[in-house]
PDB file of C-alpha atoms in Angstrom:
ATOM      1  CA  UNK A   1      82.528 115.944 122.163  1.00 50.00           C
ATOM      2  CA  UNK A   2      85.288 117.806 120.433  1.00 63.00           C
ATOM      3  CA  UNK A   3      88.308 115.841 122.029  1.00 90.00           C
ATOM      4  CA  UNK A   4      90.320 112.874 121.582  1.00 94.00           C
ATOM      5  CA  UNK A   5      88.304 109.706 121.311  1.00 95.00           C
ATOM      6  CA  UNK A   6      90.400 106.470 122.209  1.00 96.00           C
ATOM      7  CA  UNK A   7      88.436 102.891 122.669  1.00 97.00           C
ATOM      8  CA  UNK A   8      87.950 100.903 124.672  1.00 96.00           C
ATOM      9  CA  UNK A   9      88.950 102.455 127.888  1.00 94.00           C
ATOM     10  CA  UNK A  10      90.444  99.557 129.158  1.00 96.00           C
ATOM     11  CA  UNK A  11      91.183  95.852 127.614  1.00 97.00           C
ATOM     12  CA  UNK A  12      92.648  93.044 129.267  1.00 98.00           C
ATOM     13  CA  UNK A  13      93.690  89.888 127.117  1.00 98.00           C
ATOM     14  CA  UNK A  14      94.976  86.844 127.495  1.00 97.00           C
ATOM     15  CA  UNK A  15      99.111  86.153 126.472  1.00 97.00           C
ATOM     16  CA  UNK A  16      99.344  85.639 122.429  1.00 97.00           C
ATOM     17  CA  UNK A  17      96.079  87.270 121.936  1.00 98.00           C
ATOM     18  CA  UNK A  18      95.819  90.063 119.191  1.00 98.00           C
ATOM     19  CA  UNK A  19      94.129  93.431 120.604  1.00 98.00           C
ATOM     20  CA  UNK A  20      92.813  96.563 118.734  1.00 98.00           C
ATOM     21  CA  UNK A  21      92.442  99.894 119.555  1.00 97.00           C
ATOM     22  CA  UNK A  22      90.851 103.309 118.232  1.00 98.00           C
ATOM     23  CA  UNK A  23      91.730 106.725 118.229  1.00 97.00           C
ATOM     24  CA  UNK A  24      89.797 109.374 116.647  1.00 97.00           C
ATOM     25  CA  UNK A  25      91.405 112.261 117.023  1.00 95.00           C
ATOM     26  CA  UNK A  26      90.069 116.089 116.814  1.00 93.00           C
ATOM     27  CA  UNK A  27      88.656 116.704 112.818  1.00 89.00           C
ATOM     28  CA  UNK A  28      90.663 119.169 111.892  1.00 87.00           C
ATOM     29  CA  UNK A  29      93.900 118.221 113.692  1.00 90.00           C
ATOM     30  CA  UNK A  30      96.350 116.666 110.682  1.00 90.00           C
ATOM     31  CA  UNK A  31      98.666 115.412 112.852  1.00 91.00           C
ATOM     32  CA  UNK A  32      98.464 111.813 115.482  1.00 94.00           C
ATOM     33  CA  UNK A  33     100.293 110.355 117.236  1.00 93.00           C
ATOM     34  CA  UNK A  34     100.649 107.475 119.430  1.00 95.00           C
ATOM     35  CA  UNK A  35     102.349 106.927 122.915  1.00 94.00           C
ATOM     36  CA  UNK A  36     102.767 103.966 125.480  1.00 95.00           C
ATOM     37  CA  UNK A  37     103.104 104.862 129.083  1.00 94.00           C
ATOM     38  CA  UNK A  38     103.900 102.773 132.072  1.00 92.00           C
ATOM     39  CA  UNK A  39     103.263 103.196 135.631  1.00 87.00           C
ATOM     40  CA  UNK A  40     104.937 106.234 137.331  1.00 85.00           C
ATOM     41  CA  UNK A  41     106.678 106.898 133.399  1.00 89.00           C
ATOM     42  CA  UNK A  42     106.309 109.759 131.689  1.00 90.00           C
ATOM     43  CA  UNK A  43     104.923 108.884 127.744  1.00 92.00           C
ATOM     44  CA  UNK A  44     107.415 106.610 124.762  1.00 91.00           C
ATOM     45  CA  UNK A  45     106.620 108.066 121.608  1.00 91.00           C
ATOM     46  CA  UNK A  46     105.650 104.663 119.446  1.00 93.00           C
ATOM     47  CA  UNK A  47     104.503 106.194 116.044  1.00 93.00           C
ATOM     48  CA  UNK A  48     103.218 109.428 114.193  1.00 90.00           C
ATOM     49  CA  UNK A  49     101.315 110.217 111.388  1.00 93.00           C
ATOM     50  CA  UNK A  50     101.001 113.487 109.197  1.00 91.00           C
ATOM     51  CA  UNK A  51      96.957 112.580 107.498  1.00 90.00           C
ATOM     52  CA  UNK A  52      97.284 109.107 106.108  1.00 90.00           C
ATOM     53  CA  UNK A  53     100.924 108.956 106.281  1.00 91.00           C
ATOM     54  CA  UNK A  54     103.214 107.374 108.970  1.00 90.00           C
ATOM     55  CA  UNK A  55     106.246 109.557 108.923  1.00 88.00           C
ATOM     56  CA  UNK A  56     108.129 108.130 112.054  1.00 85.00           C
ATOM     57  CA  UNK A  57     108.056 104.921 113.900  1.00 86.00           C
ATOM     58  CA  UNK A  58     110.140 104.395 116.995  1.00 87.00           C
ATOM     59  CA  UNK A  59     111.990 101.562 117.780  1.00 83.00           C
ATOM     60  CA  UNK A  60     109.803 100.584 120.519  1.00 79.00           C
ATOM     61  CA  UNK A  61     107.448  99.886 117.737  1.00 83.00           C
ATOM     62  CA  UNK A  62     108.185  96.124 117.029  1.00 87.00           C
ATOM     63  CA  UNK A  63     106.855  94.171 114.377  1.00 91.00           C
ATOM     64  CA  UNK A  64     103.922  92.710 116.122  1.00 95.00           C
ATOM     65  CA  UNK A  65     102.768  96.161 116.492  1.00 95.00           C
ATOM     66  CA  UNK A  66     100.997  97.973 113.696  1.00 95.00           C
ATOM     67  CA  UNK A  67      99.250 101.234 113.130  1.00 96.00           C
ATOM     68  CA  UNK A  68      96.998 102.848 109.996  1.00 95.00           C
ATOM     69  CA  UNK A  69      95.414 106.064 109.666  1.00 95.00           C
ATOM     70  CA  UNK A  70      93.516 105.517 106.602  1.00 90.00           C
ATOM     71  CA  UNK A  71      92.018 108.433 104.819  1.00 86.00           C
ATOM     72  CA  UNK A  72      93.839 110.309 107.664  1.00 86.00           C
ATOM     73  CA  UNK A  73      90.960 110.294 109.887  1.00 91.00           C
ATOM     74  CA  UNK A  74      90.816 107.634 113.218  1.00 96.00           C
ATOM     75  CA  UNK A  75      93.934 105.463 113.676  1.00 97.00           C
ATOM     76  CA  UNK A  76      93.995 101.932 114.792  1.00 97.00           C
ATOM     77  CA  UNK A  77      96.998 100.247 116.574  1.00 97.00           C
ATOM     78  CA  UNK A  78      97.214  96.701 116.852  1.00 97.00           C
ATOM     79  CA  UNK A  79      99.308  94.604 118.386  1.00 97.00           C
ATOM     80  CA  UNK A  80      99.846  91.037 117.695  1.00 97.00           C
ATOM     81  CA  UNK A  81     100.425  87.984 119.791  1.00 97.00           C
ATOM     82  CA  UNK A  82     100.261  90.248 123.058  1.00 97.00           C
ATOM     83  CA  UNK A  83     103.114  89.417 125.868  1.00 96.00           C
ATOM     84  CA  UNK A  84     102.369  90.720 129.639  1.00 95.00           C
ATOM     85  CA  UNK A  85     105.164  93.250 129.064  1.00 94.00           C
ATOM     86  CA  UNK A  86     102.905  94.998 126.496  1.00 96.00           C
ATOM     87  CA  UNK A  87     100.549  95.793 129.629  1.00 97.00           C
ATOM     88  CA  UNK A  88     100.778  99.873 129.054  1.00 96.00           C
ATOM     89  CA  UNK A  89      98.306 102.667 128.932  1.00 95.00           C
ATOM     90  CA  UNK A  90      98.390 103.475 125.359  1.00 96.00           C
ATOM     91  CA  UNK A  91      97.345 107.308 124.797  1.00 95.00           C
ATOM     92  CA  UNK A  92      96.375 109.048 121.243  1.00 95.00           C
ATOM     93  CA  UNK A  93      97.067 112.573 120.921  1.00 93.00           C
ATOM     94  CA  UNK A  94      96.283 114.995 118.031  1.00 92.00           C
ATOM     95  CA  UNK A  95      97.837 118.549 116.884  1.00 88.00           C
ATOM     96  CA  UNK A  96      97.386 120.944 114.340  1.00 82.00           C
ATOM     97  CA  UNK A  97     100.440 123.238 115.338  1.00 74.00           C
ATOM     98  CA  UNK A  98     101.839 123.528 118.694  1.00 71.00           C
ATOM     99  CA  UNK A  99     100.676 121.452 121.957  1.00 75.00           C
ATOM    100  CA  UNK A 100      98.884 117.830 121.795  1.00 83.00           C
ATOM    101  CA  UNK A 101      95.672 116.828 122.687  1.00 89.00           C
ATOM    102  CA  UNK A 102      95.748 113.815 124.536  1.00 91.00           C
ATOM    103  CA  UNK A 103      93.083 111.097 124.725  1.00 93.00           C
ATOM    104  CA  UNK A 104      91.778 109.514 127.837  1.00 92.00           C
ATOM    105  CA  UNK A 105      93.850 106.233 126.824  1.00 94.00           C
ATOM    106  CA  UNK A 106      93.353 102.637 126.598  1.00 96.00           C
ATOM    107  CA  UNK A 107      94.410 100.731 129.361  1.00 95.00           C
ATOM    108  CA  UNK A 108      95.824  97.180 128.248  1.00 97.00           C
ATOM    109  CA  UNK A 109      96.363  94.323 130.843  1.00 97.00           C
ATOM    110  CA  UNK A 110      98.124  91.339 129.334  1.00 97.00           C
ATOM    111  CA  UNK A 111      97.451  87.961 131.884  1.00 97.00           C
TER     112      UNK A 111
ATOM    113  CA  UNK B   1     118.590 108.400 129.076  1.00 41.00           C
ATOM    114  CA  UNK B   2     115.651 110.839 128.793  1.00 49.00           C
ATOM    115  CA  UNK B   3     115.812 113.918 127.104  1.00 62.00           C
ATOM    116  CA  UNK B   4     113.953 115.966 129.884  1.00 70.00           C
ATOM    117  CA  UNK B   5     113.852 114.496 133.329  1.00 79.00           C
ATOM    118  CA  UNK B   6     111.512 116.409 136.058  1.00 82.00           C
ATOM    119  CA  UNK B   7     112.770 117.137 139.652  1.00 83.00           C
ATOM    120  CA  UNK B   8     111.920 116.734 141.994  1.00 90.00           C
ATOM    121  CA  UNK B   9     110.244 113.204 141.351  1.00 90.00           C
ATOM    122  CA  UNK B  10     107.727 113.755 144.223  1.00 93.00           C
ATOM    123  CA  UNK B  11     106.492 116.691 146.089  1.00 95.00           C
ATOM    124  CA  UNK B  12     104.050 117.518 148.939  1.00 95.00           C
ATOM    125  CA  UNK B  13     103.165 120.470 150.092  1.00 96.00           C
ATOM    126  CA  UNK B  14     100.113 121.570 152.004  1.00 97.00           C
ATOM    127  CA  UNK B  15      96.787 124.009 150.070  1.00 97.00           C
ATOM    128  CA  UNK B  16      97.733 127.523 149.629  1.00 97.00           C
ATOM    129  CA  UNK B  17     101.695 126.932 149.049  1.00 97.00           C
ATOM    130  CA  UNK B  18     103.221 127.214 146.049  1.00 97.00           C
ATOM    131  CA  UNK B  19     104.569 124.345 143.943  1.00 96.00           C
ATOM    132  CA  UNK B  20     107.956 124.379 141.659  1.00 96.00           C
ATOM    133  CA  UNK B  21     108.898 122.126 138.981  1.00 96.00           C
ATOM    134  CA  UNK B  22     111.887 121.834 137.203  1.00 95.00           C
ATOM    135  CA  UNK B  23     112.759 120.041 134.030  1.00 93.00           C
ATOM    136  CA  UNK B  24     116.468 119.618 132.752  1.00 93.00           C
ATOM    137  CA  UNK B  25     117.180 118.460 128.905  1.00 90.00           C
ATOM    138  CA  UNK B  26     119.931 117.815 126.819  1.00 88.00           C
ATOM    139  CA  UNK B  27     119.855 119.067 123.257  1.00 85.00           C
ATOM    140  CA  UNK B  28     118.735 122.220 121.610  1.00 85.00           C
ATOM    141  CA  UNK B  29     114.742 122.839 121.568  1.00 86.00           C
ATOM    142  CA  UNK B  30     112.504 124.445 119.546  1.00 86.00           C
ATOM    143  CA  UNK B  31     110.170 125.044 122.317  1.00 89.00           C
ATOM    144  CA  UNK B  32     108.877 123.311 126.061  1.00 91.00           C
ATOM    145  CA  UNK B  33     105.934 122.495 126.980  1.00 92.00           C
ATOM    146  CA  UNK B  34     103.975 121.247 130.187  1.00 94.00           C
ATOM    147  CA  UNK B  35     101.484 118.454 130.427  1.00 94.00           C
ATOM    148  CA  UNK B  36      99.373 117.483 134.023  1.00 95.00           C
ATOM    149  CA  UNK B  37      98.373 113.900 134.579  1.00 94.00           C
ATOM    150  CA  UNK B  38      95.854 113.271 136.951  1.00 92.00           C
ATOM    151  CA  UNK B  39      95.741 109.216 137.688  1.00 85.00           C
ATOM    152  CA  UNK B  40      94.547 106.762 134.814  1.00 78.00           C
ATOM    153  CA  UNK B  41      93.989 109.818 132.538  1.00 82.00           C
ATOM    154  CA  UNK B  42      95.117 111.189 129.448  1.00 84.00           C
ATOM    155  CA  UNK B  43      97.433 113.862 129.760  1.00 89.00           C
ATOM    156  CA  UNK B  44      96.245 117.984 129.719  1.00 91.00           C
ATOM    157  CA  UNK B  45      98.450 120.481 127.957  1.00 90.00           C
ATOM    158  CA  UNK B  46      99.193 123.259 130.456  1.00 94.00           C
ATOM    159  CA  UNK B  47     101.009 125.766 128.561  1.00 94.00           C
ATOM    160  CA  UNK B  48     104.229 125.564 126.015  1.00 92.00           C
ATOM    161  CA  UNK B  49     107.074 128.369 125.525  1.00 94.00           C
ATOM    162  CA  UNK B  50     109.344 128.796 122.879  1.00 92.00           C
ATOM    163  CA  UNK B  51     113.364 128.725 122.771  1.00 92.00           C
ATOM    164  CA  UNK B  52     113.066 132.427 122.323  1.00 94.00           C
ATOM    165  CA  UNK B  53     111.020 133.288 125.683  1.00 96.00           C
ATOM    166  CA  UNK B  54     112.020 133.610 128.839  1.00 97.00           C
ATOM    167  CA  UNK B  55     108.963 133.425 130.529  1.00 97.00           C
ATOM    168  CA  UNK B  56     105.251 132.694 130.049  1.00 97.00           C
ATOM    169  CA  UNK B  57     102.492 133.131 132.644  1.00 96.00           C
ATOM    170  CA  UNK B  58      98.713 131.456 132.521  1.00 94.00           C
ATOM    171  CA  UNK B  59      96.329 131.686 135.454  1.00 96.00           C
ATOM    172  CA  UNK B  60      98.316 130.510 138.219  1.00 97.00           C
ATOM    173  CA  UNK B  61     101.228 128.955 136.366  1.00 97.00           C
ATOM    174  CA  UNK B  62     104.204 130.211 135.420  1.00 98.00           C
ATOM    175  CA  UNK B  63     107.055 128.795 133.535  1.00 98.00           C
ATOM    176  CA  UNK B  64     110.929 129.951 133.035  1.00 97.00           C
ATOM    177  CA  UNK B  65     112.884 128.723 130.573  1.00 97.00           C
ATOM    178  CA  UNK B  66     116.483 128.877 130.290  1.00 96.00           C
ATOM    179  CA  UNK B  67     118.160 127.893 127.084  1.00 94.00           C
ATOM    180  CA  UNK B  68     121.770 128.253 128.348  1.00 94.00           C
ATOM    181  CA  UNK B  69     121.163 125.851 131.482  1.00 94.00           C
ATOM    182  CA  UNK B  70     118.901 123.755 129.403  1.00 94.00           C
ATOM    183  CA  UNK B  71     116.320 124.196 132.116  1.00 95.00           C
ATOM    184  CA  UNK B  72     112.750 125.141 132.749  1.00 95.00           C
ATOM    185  CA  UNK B  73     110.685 125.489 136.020  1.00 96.00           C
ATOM    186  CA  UNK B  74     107.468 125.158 136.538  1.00 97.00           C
ATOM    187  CA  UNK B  75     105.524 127.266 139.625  1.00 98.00           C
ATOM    188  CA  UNK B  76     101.962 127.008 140.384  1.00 97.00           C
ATOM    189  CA  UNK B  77     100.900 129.381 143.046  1.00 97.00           C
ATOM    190  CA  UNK B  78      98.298 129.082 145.559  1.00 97.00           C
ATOM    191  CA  UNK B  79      97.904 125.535 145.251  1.00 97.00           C
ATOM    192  CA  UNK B  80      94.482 123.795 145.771  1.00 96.00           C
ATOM    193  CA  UNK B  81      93.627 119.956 145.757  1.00 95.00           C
ATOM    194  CA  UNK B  82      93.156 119.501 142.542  1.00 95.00           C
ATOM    195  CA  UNK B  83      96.439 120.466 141.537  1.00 97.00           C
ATOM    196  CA  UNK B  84      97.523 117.188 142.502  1.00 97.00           C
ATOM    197  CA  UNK B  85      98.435 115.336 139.643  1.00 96.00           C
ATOM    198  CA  UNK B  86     101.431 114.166 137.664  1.00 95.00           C
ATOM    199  CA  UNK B  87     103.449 116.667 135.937  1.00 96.00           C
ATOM    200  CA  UNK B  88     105.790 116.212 132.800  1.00 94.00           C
ATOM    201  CA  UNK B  89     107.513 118.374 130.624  1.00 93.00           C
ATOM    202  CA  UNK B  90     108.107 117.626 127.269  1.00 91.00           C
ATOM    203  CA  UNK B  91     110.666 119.293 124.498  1.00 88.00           C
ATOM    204  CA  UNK B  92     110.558 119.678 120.913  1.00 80.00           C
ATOM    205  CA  UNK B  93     113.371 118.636 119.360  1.00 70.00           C
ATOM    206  CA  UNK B  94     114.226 119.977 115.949  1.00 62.00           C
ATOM    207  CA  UNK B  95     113.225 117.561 113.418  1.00 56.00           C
ATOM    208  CA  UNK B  96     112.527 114.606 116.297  1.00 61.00           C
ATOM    209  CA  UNK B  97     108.662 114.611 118.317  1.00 75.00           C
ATOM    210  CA  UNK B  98     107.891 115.564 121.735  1.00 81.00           C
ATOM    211  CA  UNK B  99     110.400 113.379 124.683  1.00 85.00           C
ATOM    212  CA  UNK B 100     108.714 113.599 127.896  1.00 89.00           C
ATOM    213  CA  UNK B 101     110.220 113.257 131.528  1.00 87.00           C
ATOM    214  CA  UNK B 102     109.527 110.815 134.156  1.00 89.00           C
ATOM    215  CA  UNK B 103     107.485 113.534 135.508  1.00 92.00           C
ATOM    216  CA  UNK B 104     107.248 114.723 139.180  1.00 94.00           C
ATOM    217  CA  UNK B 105     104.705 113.697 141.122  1.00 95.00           C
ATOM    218  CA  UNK B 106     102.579 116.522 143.057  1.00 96.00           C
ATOM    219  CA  UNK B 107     100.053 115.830 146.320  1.00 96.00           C
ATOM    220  CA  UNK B 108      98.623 118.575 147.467  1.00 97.00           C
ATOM    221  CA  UNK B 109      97.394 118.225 151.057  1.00 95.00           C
ATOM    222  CA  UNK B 110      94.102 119.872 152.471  1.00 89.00           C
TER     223      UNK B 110
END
């Protein structure tokens, strides 16, 4: 498979929990990036990295959310102390120039 | 508000019709691109076109861009059931990463 790899597929936690997720994006893509997407809204940009470094993060990106790309290969986002209005599809996506490559997403329900 | 919004935000038409998009922004681009959704999946990059073109075809799709109306439409012909999806349009900002739409919402009936 020579997509976007995001796991798990789906998590659900309970309130205050920390949660994990994976992305491993396309080899020779440089670029990731991560997004958080609600129901019936289009994708927030959170973060992006360029390799190992994280060049942008937005404002959506609170402090009990962090992200590494270490060696610039798969990222990991975690967030910390989850509240139910973290509950999101959180999608990867890779480039190299123009156009992403999205992952299938991580689906996190927060009860 | 968003930098491109989609219109209409929900559209039904019945197989064989064709199907237009539009997305509006607000600041200069570098380039446009559309993405389809279909439900609980990641998103597919249709096809992108650059502040300097006019118009791009691919397959059934074609887009139009308009850099003086800050505008861009979307038209997929002959539409078959499995165009139905979610589609959202997403700009390039200079300097800034991709802002996408709301999206419009497409159900194409058999």
């Amino acid at each position: 498979d020579t997509g976007v790899s995001q796991d798990p597929r789906h998590k659900i936690t309970k309130r205050g929990q920390n949660v994990t997720f994976r992305c491993d994006p396309i080899s020779e893509h440089n670029r990731l990036y991560w997004y958080r997407q609600t129901l019936g809204q289009g994708p927030e940009f959170l973060t992006y990295f360029q390799n190992e470094a994280q060049l942008e993060k937005s404002r959506l990106l609170s402090d009990r959310f962090s992200a590494e790309r270490p060696k610039g290969s798969f990222s990991t986002l975690e967030i910390q102390r989850t509240e139910q209005g973290d509950s999101a599809m959180y999608l990867c996506a890779s480039s190299r120039d123009y156009g992403y490559t999205f992952g299938s997403g991580t689906r996190l329900t927060v009860v | 508000s968003q930098q491109g919004e989609e219109d209409p935000q929900a559209l039904s038409i019945q197989e064989g019709e064709n199907a237009t998009m539009n997305c509006s922004y607000k600041t200069s681009i570098n380039n446009l691109q559309w993405y389809r959704q279909n439900s609980g999946r990641g998103l597919v990059h249709l096809i992108l076109i650059r502040s300097n073109e006019r118009e791009k075809h691919s397959g059934r799709l074609r887009v139009t861009l308009d850099t003086s109306k800050k505008s861009s439409s979307l038209l997929i012909t002959a539409s078959r059931a499995a165009d139905t999806a979610s589609y959202f349009c997403a700009t390039d900002v200079y300097g800034q990463n991709f802002v996408f739409g709301p999206g419009t919402r497409l159900s194409v009936l058999p």
